[in-house]
PDB file of C-alpha atoms in Angstrom:
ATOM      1  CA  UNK Y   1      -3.453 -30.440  -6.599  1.00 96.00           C
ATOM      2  CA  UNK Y   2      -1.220 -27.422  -6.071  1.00 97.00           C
ATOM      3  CA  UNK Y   3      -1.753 -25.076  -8.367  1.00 97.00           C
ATOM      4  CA  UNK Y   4       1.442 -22.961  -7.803  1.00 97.00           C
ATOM      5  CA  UNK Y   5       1.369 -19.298  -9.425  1.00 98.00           C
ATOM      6  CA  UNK Y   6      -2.467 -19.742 -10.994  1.00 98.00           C
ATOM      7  CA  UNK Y   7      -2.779 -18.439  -6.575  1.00 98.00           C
ATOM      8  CA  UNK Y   8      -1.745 -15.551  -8.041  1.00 98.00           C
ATOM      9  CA  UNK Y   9      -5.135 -14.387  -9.535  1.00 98.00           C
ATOM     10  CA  UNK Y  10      -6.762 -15.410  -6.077  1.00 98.00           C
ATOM     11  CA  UNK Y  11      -4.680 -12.814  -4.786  1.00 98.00           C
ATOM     12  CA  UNK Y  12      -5.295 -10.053  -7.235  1.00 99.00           C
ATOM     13  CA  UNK Y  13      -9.229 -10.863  -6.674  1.00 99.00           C
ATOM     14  CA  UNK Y  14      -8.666 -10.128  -3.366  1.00 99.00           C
ATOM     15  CA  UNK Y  15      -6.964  -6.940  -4.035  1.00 98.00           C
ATOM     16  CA  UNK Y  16      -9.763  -5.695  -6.634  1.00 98.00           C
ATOM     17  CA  UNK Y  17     -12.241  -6.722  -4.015  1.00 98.00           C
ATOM     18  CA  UNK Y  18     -10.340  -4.091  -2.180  1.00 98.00           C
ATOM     19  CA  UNK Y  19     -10.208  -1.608  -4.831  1.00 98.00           C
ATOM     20  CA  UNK Y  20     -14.303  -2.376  -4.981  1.00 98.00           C
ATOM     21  CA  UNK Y  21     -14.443  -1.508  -1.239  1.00 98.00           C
ATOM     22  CA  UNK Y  22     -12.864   1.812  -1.943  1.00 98.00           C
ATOM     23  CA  UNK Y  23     -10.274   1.018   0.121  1.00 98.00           C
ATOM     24  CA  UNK Y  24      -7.049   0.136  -2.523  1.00 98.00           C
ATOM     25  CA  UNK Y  25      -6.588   2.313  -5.100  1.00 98.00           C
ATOM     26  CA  UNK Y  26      -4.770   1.031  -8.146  1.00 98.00           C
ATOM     27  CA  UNK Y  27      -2.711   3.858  -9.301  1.00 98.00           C
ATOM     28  CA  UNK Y  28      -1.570   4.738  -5.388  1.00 98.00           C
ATOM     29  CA  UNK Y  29       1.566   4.669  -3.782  1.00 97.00           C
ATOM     30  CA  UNK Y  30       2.072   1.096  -2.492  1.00 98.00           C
ATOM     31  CA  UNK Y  31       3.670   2.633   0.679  1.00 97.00           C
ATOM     32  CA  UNK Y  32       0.422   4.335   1.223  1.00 97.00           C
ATOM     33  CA  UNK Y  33      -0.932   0.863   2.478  1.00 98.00           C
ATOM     34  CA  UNK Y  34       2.350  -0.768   4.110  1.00 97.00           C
ATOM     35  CA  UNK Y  35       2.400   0.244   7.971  1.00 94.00           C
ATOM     36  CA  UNK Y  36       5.156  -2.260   9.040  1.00 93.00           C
ATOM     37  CA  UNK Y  37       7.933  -1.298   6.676  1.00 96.00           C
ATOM     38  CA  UNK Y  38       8.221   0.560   3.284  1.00 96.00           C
ATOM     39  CA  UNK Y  39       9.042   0.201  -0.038  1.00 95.00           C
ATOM     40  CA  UNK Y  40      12.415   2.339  -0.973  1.00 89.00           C
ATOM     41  CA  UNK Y  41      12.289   4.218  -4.315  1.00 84.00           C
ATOM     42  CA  UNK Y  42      14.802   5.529  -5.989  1.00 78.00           C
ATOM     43  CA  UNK Y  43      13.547   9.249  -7.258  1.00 74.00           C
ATOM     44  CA  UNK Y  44      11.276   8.000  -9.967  1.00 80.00           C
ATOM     45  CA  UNK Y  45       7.667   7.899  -9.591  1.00 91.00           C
ATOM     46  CA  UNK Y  46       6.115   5.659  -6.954  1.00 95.00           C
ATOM     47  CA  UNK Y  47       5.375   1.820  -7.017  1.00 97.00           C
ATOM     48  CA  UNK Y  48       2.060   1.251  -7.401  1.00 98.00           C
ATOM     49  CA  UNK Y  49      -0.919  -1.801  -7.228  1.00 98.00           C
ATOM     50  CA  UNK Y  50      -0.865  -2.103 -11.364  1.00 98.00           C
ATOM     51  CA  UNK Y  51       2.644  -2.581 -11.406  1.00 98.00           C
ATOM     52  CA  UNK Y  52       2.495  -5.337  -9.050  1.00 98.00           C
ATOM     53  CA  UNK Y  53      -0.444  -6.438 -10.657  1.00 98.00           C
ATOM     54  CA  UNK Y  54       1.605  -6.330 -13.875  1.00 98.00           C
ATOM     55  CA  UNK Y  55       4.986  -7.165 -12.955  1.00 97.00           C
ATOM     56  CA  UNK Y  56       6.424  -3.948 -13.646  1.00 97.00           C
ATOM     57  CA  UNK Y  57       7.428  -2.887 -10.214  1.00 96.00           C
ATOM     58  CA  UNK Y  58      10.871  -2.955 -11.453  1.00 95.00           C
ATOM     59  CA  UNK Y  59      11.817  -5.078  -8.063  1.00 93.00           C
ATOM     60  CA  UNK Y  60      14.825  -7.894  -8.344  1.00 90.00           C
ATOM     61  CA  UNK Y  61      14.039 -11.231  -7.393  1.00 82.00           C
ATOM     62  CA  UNK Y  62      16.329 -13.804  -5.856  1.00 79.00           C
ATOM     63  CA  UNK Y  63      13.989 -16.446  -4.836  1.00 84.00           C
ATOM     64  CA  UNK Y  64      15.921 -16.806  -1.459  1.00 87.00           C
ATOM     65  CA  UNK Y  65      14.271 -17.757   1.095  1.00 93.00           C
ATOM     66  CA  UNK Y  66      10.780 -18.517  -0.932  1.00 95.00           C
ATOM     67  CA  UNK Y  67      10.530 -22.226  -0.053  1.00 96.00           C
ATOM     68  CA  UNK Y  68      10.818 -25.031   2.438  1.00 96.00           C
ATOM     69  CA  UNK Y  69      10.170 -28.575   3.483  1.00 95.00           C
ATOM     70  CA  UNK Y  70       9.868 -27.671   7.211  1.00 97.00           C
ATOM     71  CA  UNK Y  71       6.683 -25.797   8.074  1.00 96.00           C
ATOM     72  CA  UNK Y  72       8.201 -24.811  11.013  1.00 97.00           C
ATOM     73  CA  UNK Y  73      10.643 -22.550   9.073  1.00 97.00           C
ATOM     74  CA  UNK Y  74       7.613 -20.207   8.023  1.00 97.00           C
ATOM     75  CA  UNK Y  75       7.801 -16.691   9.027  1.00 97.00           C
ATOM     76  CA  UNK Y  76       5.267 -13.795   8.857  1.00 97.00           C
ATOM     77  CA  UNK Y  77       4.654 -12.191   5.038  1.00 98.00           C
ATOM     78  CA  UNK Y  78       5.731  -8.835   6.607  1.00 97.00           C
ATOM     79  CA  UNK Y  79       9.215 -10.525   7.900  1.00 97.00           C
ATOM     80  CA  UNK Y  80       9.775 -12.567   4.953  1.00 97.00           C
ATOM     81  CA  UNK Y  81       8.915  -9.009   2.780  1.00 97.00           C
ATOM     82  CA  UNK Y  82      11.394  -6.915   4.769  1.00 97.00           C
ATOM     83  CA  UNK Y  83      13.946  -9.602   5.240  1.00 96.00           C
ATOM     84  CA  UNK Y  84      14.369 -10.461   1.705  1.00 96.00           C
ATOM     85  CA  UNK Y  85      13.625  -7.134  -0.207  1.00 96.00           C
ATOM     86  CA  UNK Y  86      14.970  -7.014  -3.604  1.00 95.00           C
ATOM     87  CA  UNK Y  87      16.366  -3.988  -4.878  1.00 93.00           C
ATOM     88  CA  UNK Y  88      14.919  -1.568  -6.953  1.00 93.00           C
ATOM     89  CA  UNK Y  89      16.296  -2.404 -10.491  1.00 93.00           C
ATOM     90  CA  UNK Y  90      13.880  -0.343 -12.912  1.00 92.00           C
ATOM     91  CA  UNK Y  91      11.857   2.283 -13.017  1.00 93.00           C
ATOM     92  CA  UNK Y  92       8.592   1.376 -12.285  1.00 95.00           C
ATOM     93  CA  UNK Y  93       6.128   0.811 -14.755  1.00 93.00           C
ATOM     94  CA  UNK Y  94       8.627   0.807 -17.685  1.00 91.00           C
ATOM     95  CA  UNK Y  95      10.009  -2.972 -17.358  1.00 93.00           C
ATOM     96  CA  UNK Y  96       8.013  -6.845 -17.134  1.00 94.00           C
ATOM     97  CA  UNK Y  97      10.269  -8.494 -14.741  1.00 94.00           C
ATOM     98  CA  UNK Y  98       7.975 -11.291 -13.184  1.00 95.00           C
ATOM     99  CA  UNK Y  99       8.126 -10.827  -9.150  1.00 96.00           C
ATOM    100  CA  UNK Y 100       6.965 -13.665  -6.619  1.00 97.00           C
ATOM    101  CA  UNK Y 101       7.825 -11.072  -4.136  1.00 97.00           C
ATOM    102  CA  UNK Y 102       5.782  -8.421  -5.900  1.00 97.00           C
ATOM    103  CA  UNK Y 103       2.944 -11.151  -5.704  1.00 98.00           C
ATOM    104  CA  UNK Y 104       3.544 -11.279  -2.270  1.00 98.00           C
ATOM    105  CA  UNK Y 105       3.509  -7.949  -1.638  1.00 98.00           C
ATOM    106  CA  UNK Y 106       0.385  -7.634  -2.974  1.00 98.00           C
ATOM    107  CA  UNK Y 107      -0.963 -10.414  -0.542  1.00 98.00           C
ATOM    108  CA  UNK Y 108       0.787  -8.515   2.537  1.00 98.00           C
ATOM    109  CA  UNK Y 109      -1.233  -5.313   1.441  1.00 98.00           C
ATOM    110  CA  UNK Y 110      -4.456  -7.205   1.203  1.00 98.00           C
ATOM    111  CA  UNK Y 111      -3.538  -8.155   5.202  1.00 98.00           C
ATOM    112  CA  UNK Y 112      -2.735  -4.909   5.728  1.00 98.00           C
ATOM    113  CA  UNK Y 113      -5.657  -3.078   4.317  1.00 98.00           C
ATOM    114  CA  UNK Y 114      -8.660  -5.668   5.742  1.00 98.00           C
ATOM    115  CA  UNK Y 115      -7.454  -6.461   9.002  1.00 98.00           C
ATOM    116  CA  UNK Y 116      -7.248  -9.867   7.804  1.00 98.00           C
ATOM    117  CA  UNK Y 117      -4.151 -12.368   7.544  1.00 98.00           C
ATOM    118  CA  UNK Y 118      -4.042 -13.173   3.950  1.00 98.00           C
ATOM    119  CA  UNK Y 119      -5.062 -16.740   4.529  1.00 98.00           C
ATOM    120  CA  UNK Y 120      -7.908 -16.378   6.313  1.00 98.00           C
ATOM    121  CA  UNK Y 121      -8.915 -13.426   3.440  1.00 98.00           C
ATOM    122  CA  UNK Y 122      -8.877 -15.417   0.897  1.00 98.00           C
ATOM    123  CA  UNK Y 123     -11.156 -18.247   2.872  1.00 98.00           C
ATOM    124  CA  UNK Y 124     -13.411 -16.110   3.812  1.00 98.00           C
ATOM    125  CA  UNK Y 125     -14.370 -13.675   0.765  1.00 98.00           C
ATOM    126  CA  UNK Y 126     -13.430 -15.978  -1.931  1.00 98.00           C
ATOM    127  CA  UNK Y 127     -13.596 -19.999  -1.263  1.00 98.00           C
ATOM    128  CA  UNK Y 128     -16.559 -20.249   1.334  1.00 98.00           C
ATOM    129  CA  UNK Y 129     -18.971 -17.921  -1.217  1.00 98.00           C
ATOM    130  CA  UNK Y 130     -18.054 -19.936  -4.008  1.00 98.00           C
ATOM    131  CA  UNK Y 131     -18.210 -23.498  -1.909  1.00 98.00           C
ATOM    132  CA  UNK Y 132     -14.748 -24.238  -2.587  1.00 98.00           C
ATOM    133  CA  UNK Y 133     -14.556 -26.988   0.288  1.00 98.00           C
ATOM    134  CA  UNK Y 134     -11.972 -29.113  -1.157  1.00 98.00           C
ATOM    135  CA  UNK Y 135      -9.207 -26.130  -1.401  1.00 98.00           C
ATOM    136  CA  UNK Y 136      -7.084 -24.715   1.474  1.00 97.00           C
ATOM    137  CA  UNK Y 137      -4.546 -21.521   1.538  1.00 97.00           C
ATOM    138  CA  UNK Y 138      -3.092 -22.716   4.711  1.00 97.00           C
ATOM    139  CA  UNK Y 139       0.179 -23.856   5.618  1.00 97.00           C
ATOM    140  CA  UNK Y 140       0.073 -27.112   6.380  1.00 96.00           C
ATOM    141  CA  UNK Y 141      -2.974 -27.876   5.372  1.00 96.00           C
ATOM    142  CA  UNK Y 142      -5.871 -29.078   7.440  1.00 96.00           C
ATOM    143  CA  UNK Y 143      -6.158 -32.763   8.097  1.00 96.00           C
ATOM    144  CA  UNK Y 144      -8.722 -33.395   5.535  1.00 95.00           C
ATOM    145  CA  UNK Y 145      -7.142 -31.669   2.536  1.00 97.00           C
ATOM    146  CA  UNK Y 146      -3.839 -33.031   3.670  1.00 95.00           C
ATOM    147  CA  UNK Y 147      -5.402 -36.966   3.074  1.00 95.00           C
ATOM    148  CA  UNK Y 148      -6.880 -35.592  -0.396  1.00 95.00           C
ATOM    149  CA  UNK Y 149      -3.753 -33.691  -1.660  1.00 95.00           C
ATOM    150  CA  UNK Y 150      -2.213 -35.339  -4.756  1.00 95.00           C
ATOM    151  CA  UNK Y 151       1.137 -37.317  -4.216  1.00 92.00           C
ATOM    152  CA  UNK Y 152       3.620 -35.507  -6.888  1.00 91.00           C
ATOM    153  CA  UNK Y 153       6.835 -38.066  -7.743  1.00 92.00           C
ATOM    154  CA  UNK Y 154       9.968 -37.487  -9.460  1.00 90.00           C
ATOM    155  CA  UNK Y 155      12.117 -40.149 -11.005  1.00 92.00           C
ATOM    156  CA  UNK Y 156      15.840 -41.160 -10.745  1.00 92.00           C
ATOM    157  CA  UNK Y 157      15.362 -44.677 -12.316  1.00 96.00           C
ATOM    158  CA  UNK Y 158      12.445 -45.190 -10.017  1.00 96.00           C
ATOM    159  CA  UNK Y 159       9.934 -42.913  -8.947  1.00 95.00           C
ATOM    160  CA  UNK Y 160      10.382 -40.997  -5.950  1.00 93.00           C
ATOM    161  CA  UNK Y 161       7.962 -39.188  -3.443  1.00 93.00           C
ATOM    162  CA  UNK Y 162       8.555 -35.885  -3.336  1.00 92.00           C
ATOM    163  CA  UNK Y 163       7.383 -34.179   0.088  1.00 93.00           C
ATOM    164  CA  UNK Y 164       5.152 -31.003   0.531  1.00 95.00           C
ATOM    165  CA  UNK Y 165       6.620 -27.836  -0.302  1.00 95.00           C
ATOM    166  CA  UNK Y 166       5.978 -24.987   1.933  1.00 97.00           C
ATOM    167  CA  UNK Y 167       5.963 -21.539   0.071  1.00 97.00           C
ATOM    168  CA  UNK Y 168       6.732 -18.606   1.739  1.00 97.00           C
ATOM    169  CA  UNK Y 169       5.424 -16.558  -0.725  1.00 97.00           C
ATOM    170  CA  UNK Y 170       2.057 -17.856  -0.359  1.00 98.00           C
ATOM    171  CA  UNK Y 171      -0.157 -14.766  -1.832  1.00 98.00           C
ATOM    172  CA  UNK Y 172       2.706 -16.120  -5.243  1.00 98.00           C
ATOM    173  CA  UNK Y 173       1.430 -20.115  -5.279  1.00 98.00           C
ATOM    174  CA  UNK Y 174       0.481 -21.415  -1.750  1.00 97.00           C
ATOM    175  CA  UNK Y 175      -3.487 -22.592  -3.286  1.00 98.00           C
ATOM    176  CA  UNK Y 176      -4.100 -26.364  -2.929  1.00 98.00           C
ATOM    177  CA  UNK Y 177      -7.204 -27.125  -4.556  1.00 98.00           C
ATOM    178  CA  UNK Y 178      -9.109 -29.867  -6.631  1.00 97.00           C
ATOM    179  CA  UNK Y 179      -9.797 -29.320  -9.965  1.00 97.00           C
ATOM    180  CA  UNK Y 180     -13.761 -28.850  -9.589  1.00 98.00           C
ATOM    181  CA  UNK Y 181     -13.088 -26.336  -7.174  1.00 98.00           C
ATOM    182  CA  UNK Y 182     -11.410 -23.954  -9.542  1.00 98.00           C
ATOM    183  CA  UNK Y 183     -13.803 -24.527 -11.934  1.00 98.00           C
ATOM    184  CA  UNK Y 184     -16.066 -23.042  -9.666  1.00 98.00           C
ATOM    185  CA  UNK Y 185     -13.484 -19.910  -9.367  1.00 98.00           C
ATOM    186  CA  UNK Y 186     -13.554 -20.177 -13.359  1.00 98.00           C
ATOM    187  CA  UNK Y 187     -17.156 -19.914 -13.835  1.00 98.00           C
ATOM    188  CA  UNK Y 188     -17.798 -16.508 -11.233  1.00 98.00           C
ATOM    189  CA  UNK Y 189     -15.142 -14.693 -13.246  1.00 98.00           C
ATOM    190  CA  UNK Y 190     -17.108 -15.990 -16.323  1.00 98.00           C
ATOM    191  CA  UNK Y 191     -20.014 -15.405 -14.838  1.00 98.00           C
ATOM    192  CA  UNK Y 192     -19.866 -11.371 -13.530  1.00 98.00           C
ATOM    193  CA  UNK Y 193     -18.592 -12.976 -10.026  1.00 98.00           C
ATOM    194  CA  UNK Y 194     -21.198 -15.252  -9.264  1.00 98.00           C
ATOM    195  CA  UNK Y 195     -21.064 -18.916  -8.816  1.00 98.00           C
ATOM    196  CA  UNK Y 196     -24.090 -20.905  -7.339  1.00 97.00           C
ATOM    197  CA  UNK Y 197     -25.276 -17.799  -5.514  1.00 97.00           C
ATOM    198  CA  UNK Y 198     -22.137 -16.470  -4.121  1.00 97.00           C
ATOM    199  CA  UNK Y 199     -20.638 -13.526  -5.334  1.00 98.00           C
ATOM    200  CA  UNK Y 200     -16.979 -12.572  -5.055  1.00 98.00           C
ATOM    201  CA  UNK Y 201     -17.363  -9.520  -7.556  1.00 98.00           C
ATOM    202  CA  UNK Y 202     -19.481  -6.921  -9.174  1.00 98.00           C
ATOM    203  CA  UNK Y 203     -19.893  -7.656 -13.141  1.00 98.00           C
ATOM    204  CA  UNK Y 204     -18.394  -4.048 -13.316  1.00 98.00           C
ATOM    205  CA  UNK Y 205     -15.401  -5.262 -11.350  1.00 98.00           C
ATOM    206  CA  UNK Y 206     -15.044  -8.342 -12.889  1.00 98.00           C
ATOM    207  CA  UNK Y 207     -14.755  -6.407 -16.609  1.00 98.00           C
ATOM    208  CA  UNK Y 208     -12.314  -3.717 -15.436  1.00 98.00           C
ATOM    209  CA  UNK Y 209     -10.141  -6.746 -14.222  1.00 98.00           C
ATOM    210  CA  UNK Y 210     -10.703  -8.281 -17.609  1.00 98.00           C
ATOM    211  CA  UNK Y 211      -9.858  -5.500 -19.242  1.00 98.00           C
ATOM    212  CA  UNK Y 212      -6.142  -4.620 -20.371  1.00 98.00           C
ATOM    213  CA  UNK Y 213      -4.109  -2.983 -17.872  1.00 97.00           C
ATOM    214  CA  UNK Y 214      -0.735  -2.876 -19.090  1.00 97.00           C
ATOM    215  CA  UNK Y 215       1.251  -3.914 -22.488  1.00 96.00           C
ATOM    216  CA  UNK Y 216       4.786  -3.193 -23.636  1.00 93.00           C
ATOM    217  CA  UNK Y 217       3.621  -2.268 -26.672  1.00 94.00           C
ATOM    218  CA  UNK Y 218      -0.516  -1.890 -28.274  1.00 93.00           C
ATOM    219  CA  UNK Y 219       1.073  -4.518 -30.788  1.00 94.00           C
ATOM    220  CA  UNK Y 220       1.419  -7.098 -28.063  1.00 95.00           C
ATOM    221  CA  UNK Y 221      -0.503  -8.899 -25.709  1.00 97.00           C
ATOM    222  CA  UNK Y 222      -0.088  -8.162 -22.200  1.00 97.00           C
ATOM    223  CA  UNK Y 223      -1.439  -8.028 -18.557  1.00 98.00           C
ATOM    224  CA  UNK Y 224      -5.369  -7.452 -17.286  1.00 98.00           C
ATOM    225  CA  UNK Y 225      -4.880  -7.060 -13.816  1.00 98.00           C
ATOM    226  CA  UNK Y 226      -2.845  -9.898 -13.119  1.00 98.00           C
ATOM    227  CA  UNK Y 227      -4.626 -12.011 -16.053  1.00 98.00           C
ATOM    228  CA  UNK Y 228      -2.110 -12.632 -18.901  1.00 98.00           C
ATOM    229  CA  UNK Y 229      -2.957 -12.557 -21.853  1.00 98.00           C
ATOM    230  CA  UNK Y 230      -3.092 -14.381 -25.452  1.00 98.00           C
ATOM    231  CA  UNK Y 231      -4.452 -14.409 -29.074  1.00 97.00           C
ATOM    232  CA  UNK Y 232      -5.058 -17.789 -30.506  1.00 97.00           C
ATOM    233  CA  UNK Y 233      -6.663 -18.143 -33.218  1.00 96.00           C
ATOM    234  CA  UNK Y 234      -8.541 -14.950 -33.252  1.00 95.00           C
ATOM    235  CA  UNK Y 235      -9.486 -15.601 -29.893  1.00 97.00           C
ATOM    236  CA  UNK Y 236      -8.448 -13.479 -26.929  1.00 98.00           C
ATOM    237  CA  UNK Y 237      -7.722 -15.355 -23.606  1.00 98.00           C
ATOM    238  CA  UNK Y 238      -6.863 -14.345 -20.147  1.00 98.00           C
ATOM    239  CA  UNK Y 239      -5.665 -16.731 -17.892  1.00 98.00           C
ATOM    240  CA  UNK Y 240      -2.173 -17.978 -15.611  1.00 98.00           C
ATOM    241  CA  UNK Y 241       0.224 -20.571 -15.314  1.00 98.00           C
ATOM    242  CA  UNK Y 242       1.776 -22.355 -12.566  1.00 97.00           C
ATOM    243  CA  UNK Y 243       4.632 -24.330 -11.667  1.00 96.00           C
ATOM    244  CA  UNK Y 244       6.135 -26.078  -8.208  1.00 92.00           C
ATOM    245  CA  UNK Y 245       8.217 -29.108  -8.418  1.00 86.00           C
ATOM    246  CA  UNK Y 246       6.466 -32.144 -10.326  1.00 85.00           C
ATOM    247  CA  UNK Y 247       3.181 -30.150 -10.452  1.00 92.00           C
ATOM    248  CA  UNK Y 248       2.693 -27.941 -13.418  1.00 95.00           C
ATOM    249  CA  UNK Y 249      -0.984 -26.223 -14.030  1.00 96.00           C
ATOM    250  CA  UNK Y 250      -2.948 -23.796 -16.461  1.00 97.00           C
ATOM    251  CA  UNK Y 251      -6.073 -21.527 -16.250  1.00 98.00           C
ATOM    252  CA  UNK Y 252      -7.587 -20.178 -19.211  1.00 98.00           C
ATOM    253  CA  UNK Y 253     -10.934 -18.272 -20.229  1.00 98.00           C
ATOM    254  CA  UNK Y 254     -12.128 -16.677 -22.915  1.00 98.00           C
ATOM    255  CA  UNK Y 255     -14.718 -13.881 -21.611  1.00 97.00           C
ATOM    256  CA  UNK Y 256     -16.194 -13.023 -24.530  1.00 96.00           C
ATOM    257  CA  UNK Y 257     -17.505 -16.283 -25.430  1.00 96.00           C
ATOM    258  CA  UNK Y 258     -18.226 -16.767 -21.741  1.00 96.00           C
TER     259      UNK Y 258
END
């Protein structure tokens, strides 16, 4: 299935392997880690990895150029970032405004800090240790996850196929993966960041990106790290959802019960 923006906490997994590493730090200025272009500010204070993480940033979005049916229309992160950068239209840290591109930003600093395009990253320090074999980052997919990849339909008095959307925002919602696969991605962050013997975070890690980074106000819910969260019924959950045309997903835990 895709699994649209629940990529997103793929992405900020990556980046708090990062900040485990020593080499991203949180509170930082985001230009500190971009070598290829840079982030303009506007005299406030600098954009940092929590407000990305948190969609505070303060960036517009547009949503041009975040999409196609041709994979052959698929440019680099770092030329879709500087081709397509959104003004600054807060202050960051003061407003939510949720950002694809901030998402994507994060993704391009993950590449920039490891050496690693972001694909490839997110193989090789968070499916393979976890045995996610039946989920793929890349764009188009490899031959056999393209023959498993759910057929999504729409219908105008009959249903339709609808082709494979290409994002380029793919740190934002590019994951394809089958629903025992995140399960597995479920369970490490459930599980101090072990699945099956792999581990794709320290139990410290995992409960600092558990924890609550960022809320408009202590009376609401708000963000841990890219997790959203909720109270339901006494119960606090962190989790994401996700939406591309005709496929619409949800991820939710509830860490304290495990």
């Amino acid at each position: 299935f895709r699994i649209a923006s629940v990529t997103k906490l793929f992405t900020w997994t990556a980046v708090m392997q990062l900040v485990e590493q020593g080499k991203i730090d949180l509170t930082a200025d985001i230009n500190t880690y971009l070598t290829d272009f840079k982030i303009p500010t506007t005299g406030s204070r600098p954009i940092t990895m929590l407000d990305l993480m948190s969609h505070t940033a303060g960036l517009g979005e547009t949503g041009a150029g975040d999409a196609t049916y041709n994979a052959a229309e698929l440019i680099s992160l770092g030329a879709y970032l500087t081709r397509y950068m959104p003004p600054l239209v807060y202050p960051p840290g003061q407003i939510p405004a949720y950002s694809n591109y901030g998402a994507t930003l994060a993704g391009h600093i993950v590449e920039q800090v490891s050496g690693e395009p972001y694909d490839q990253y997110i193989e090789e320090h968070i499916l393979k240790p976890l045995g996610m074999t039946h989920s793929g980052m890349r764009q188009p997919l490899p031959a056999d996850l393209a023959a498993a990849i759910s057929q999504s339909y729409t219908f105008n008095g009959e249903f339709q196929n609808l082709p494979f959307l290409f994002l380029q925002v793919s740190p934002a919602g590019s994951l394809s993966a089958s629903g025992a696969d995140i399960g597995k991605f479920m369970l490490a962050h459930l599980q101090g960041g072990e699945y099956n013997g792999g581990s794709i975070l320290e139990p410290e890690t995992v409960r600092l990106m558990h924890s609550q980074s960022y809320t408009f106000d202590p009376a609401l819910t708000g963000i841990a790290h890219g997790f959203a969260e909720w109270m339901i019924n006494g119960r606090r959950l962190i989790g994401h959802g996700g939406h591309i045309p005709e496929f619409i997903t949800e991820l939710r835990l509830i860490p304290a019960e495990g």
